[in-house]
PDB file of C-alpha atoms in Angstrom:
ATOM      1  CA  UNK X   5       0.000   0.000   0.000  1.00 53.00           C
ATOM      2  CA  UNK X   6       2.898   2.407   0.764  1.00 61.00           C
ATOM      3  CA  UNK X   7       4.457   1.998  -2.692  1.00 61.00           C
ATOM      4  CA  UNK X   8       1.187   2.946  -4.369  1.00 66.00           C
ATOM      5  CA  UNK X   9       1.037   6.182  -2.376  1.00 65.00           C
ATOM      6  CA  UNK X  10       4.597   7.070  -3.399  1.00 62.00           C
ATOM      7  CA  UNK X  11       3.752   6.446  -7.062  1.00 66.00           C
ATOM      8  CA  UNK X  12       0.601   8.540  -6.676  1.00 65.00           C
ATOM      9  CA  UNK X  13       2.577  11.401  -5.158  1.00 61.00           C
ATOM     10  CA  UNK X  14       5.137  11.260  -7.944  1.00 60.00           C
ATOM     11  CA  UNK X  15       2.418  11.303 -10.593  1.00 62.00           C
ATOM     12  CA  UNK X  16       0.718  14.247  -8.901  1.00 59.00           C
ATOM     13  CA  UNK X  17       3.984  16.159  -9.025  1.00 54.00           C
ATOM     14  CA  UNK X  18       4.350  15.267 -12.713  1.00 54.00           C
ATOM     15  CA  UNK X  19       7.779  13.774 -12.141  1.00 50.00           C
ATOM     16  CA  UNK X  20       7.352  10.248 -13.439  1.00 48.00           C
ATOM     17  CA  UNK X  21      10.650  10.547 -15.252  1.00 51.00           C
ATOM     18  CA  UNK X  22       9.070   9.821 -18.611  1.00 52.00           C
ATOM     19  CA  UNK X  23       8.811  13.492 -19.556  1.00 51.00           C
ATOM     20  CA  UNK X  24      12.483  14.044 -18.741  1.00 51.00           C
ATOM     21  CA  UNK X  25      13.762  11.035 -20.656  1.00 52.00           C
ATOM     22  CA  UNK X  26      16.317  12.008 -23.281  1.00 54.00           C
ATOM     23  CA  UNK X  27      16.862  15.545 -22.041  1.00 59.00           C
ATOM     24  CA  UNK X  28      20.130  14.685 -20.314  1.00 63.00           C
ATOM     25  CA  UNK X  29      22.401  13.441 -23.068  1.00 63.00           C
ATOM     26  CA  UNK X  30      25.583  11.516 -22.566  1.00 64.00           C
ATOM     27  CA  UNK X  31      28.573  13.622 -23.743  1.00 61.00           C
ATOM     28  CA  UNK X  32      30.159  10.549 -25.314  1.00 58.00           C
ATOM     29  CA  UNK X  33      27.020   9.845 -27.342  1.00 60.00           C
ATOM     30  CA  UNK X  34      26.792  13.526 -28.256  1.00 61.00           C
ATOM     31  CA  UNK X  35      30.396  13.487 -29.506  1.00 58.00           C
ATOM     32  CA  UNK X  36      29.563  10.490 -31.677  1.00 58.00           C
ATOM     33  CA  UNK X  37      27.005  12.617 -33.536  1.00 62.00           C
ATOM     34  CA  UNK X  38      29.559  15.273 -34.484  1.00 59.00           C
ATOM     35  CA  UNK X  39      30.804  15.541 -38.034  1.00 61.00           C
ATOM     36  CA  UNK X  40      34.301  13.996 -38.059  1.00 59.00           C
ATOM     37  CA  UNK X  41      35.216  16.092 -41.098  1.00 59.00           C
ATOM     38  CA  UNK X  42      34.255  19.425 -39.561  1.00 59.00           C
ATOM     39  CA  UNK X  43      36.935  22.103 -39.488  1.00 58.00           C
ATOM     40  CA  UNK X  44      37.189  25.204 -37.319  1.00 56.00           C
ATOM     41  CA  UNK X  45      36.066  27.247 -40.330  1.00 56.00           C
ATOM     42  CA  UNK X  46      32.741  25.370 -40.414  1.00 55.00           C
ATOM     43  CA  UNK X  47      31.457  26.956 -37.219  1.00 58.00           C
ATOM     44  CA  UNK X  48      30.847  30.490 -36.059  1.00 58.00           C
ATOM     45  CA  UNK X  49      34.376  30.691 -34.646  1.00 56.00           C
ATOM     46  CA  UNK X  50      34.924  33.719 -32.462  1.00 54.00           C
ATOM     47  CA  UNK X  51      32.009  35.669 -33.929  1.00 60.00           C
ATOM     48  CA  UNK X  52      29.899  37.028 -31.149  1.00 61.00           C
ATOM     49  CA  UNK X  53      32.520  36.349 -28.478  1.00 57.00           C
ATOM     50  CA  UNK X  54      33.016  39.524 -26.470  1.00 61.00           C
ATOM     51  CA  UNK X  55      36.458  41.070 -26.235  1.00 61.00           C
ATOM     52  CA  UNK X  56      38.408  40.487 -23.052  1.00 56.00           C
ATOM     53  CA  UNK X  57      37.887  43.123 -20.393  1.00 62.00           C
ATOM     54  CA  UNK X  58      40.746  45.568 -19.770  1.00 61.00           C
ATOM     55  CA  UNK X  59      43.460  44.122 -17.570  1.00 59.00           C
ATOM     56  CA  UNK X  60      42.735  40.569 -18.658  1.00 65.00           C
ATOM     57  CA  UNK X  61      45.646  38.484 -19.823  1.00 68.00           C
ATOM     58  CA  UNK X  62      44.907  35.938 -22.526  1.00 71.00           C
ATOM     59  CA  UNK X  63      46.946  32.900 -23.466  1.00 76.00           C
ATOM     60  CA  UNK X  64      48.134  32.954 -27.041  1.00 79.00           C
ATOM     61  CA  UNK X  65      49.371  29.883 -28.872  1.00 85.00           C
ATOM     62  CA  UNK X  66      53.096  29.417 -28.430  1.00 89.00           C
ATOM     63  CA  UNK X  67      53.351  31.514 -25.268  1.00 89.00           C
ATOM     64  CA  UNK X  68      55.872  30.378 -22.709  1.00 93.00           C
ATOM     65  CA  UNK X  69      55.367  30.492 -18.971  1.00 91.00           C
ATOM     66  CA  UNK X  70      57.705  33.497 -18.887  1.00 94.00           C
ATOM     67  CA  UNK X  71      55.586  35.261 -21.528  1.00 93.00           C
ATOM     68  CA  UNK X  72      52.489  34.716 -19.394  1.00 92.00           C
ATOM     69  CA  UNK X  73      54.259  35.864 -16.228  1.00 94.00           C
ATOM     70  CA  UNK X  74      55.446  39.022 -17.995  1.00 94.00           C
ATOM     71  CA  UNK X  75      51.934  39.801 -19.243  1.00 92.00           C
ATOM     72  CA  UNK X  76      50.385  39.225 -15.812  1.00 93.00           C
ATOM     73  CA  UNK X  77      52.965  41.424 -14.084  1.00 95.00           C
ATOM     74  CA  UNK X  78      52.485  44.148 -16.704  1.00 93.00           C
ATOM     75  CA  UNK X  79      48.685  43.995 -16.365  1.00 91.00           C
ATOM     76  CA  UNK X  80      48.808  44.174 -12.569  1.00 93.00           C
ATOM     77  CA  UNK X  81      51.288  47.054 -12.598  1.00 95.00           C
ATOM     78  CA  UNK X  82      49.123  48.919 -15.078  1.00 92.00           C
ATOM     79  CA  UNK X  83      45.974  48.280 -13.014  1.00 92.00           C
ATOM     80  CA  UNK X  84      47.543  49.834  -9.901  1.00 95.00           C
ATOM     81  CA  UNK X  85      49.193  52.679 -11.830  1.00 94.00           C
ATOM     82  CA  UNK X  86      52.642  51.231 -11.192  1.00 95.00           C
ATOM     83  CA  UNK X  87      52.347  51.168  -7.404  1.00 96.00           C
ATOM     84  CA  UNK X  88      54.905  48.399  -6.924  1.00 96.00           C
ATOM     85  CA  UNK X  89      54.008  47.735  -3.294  1.00 97.00           C
ATOM     86  CA  UNK X  90      50.364  47.180  -4.207  1.00 97.00           C
ATOM     87  CA  UNK X  91      51.277  45.133  -7.292  1.00 96.00           C
ATOM     88  CA  UNK X  92      53.579  42.871  -5.262  1.00 97.00           C
ATOM     89  CA  UNK X  93      50.809  42.326  -2.724  1.00 97.00           C
ATOM     90  CA  UNK X  94      48.303  41.410  -5.453  1.00 96.00           C
ATOM     91  CA  UNK X  95      50.803  39.048  -7.079  1.00 96.00           C
ATOM     92  CA  UNK X  96      51.721  37.467  -3.750  1.00 97.00           C
ATOM     93  CA  UNK X  97      55.436  38.203  -4.109  1.00 97.00           C
ATOM     94  CA  UNK X  98      57.869  40.514  -2.365  1.00 97.00           C
ATOM     95  CA  UNK X  99      58.658  43.973  -3.687  1.00 97.00           C
ATOM     96  CA  UNK X 100      62.278  43.000  -4.343  1.00 97.00           C
ATOM     97  CA  UNK X 101      61.124  39.974  -6.350  1.00 97.00           C
ATOM     98  CA  UNK X 102      58.791  42.198  -8.351  1.00 97.00           C
ATOM     99  CA  UNK X 103      61.614  44.670  -8.967  1.00 96.00           C
ATOM    100  CA  UNK X 104      63.857  41.857 -10.273  1.00 97.00           C
ATOM    101  CA  UNK X 105      61.096  40.552 -12.548  1.00 97.00           C
ATOM    102  CA  UNK X 106      60.391  44.046 -13.912  1.00 96.00           C
ATOM    103  CA  UNK X 107      64.082  44.359 -14.773  1.00 95.00           C
ATOM    104  CA  UNK X 108      64.247  40.796 -16.155  1.00 95.00           C
ATOM    105  CA  UNK X 109      61.335  41.399 -18.531  1.00 95.00           C
ATOM    106  CA  UNK X 110      62.389  44.933 -19.419  1.00 94.00           C
ATOM    107  CA  UNK X 111      59.090  46.374 -18.259  1.00 93.00           C
ATOM    108  CA  UNK X 112      58.807  50.129 -18.171  1.00 85.00           C
ATOM    109  CA  UNK X 113      55.713  52.133 -17.374  1.00 76.00           C
ATOM    110  CA  UNK X 114      55.591  53.803 -20.785  1.00 62.00           C
ATOM    111  CA  UNK X 115      56.110  50.528 -22.657  1.00 58.00           C
ATOM    112  CA  UNK X 116      53.437  48.642 -20.702  1.00 57.00           C
ATOM    113  CA  UNK X 117      50.832  51.368 -21.160  1.00 56.00           C
ATOM    114  CA  UNK X 118      51.303  51.141 -24.936  1.00 54.00           C
ATOM    115  CA  UNK X 119      50.813  47.356 -25.162  1.00 54.00           C
TER     116      UNK X 119
END
């Protein structure tokens, strides 16, 4: 008798599971439906993708870890108007370490602002 009441309650809520069947697709099955001959040019590509907000550092193909570090340091310095104490705090490094990295990467305020 208890099982019948549970089934009744489920039916009253409209959650028998039958209506939801097929809505959650398996990613592996979904991948099997993709065109194996599709190329990046076949889709919309980057059309409609918003530009990165100011101060955002994007990975570009072929970038090294040093390239990324340089870009992050430059972006942080620019965002705090070259306040090295504040930049070091944001980056989680000491001011002396930041100073060495600025020298290592040849960062200058004028150069960074023009990137």
